[in-house]
Short mmCIF file of C-alpha atoms in Angstrom, two decimals:
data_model
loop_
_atom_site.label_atom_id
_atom_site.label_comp_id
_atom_site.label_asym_id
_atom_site.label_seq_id
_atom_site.Cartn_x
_atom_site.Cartn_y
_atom_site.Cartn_z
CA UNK A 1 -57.60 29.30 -20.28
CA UNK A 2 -56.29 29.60 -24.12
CA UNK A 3 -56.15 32.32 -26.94
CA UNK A 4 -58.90 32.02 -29.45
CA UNK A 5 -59.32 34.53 -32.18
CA UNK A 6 -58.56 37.14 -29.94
CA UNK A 7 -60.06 36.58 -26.62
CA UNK A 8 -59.16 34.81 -23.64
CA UNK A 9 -61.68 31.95 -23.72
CA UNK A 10 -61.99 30.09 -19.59
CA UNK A 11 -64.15 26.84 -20.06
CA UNK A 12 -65.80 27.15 -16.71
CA UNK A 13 -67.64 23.78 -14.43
CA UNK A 14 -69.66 25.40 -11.93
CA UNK A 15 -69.33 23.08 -8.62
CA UNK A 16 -70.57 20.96 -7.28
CA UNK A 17 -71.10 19.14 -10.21
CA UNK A 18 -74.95 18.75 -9.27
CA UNK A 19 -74.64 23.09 -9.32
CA UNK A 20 -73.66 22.76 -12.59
CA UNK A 21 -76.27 20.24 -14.33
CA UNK A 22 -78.64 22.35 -12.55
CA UNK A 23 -77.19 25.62 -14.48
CA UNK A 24 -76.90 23.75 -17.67
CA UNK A 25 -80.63 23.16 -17.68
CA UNK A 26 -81.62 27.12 -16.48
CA UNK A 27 -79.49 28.76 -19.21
CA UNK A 28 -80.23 32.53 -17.61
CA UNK A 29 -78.88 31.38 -14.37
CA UNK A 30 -76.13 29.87 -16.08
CA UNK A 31 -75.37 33.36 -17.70
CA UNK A 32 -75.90 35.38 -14.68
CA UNK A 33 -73.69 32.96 -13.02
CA UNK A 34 -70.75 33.33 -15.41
CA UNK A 35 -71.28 37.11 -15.11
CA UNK A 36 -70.64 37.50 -11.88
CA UNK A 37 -67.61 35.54 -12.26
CA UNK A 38 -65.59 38.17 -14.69
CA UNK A 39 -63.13 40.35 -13.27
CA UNK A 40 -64.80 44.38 -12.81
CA UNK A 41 -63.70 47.32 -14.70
CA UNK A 42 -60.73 48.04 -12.53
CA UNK A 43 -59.51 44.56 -12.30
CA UNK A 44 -55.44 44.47 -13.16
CA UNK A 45 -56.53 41.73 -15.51
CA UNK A 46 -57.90 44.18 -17.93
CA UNK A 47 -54.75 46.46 -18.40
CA UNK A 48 -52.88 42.70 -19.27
CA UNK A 49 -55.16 41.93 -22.02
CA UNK A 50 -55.52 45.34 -23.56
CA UNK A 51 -58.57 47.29 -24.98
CA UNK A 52 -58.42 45.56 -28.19
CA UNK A 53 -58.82 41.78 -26.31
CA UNK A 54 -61.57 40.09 -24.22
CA UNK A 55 -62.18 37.48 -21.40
CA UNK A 56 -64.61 35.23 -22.61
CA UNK A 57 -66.66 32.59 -20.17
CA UNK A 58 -67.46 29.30 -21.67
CA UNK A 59 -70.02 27.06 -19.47
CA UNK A 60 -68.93 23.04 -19.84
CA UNK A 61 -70.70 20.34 -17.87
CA UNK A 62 -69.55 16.93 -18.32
CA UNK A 63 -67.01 17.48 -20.64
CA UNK A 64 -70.17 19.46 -23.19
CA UNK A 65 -69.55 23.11 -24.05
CA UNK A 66 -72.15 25.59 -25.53
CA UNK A 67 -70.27 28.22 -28.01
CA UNK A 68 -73.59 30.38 -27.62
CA UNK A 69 -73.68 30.74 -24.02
CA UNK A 70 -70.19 32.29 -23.69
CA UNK A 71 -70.12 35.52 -22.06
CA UNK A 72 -68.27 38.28 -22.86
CA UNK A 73 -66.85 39.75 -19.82
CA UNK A 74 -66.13 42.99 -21.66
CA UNK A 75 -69.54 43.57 -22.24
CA UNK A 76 -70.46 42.29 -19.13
CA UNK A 77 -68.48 44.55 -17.15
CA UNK A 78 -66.85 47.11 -18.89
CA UNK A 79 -69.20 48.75 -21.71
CA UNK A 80 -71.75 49.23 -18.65
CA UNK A 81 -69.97 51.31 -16.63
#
């Protein structure tokens, strides 16, 4: 995990690594997938970053990241409750 212009960007590998090629290649499954890995509305995580910050999921198989298929866990999770 790092800063990066205001977020807290994760570079996530799905495992096993076959999981992960397989995800790389079905990009909505890939995104659901990194969904259901951000932390809920009440998660203490939240309150530590603050309103004005987000937790940002970045896919990476084999050492290959896609900027456009972070998610944004505040949007995720948060602006749909």
């Amino acid at each position: 995990m790092r800063w990066r212009d205001g977020q807290l960007l994760a570079t996530i590998t799905p495992q096993p690594y076959q999981t992960a090629f397989e995800l790389w290649y079905a990009p909505a499954k890939m995104i659901a997938a990194l969904r259901d890995l951000c932390p809920g509305a009440d998660a203490e995580i939240w309150s530590l970053v603050g309103p004005e910050h987000d937790i940002v999921l970045e896919p990476s198989v084999g050492g290959k990241t896609v900027p456009g298929a972070r998610v944004s866990c505040r949007k995720a999770k948060l602006d749909r409750s």
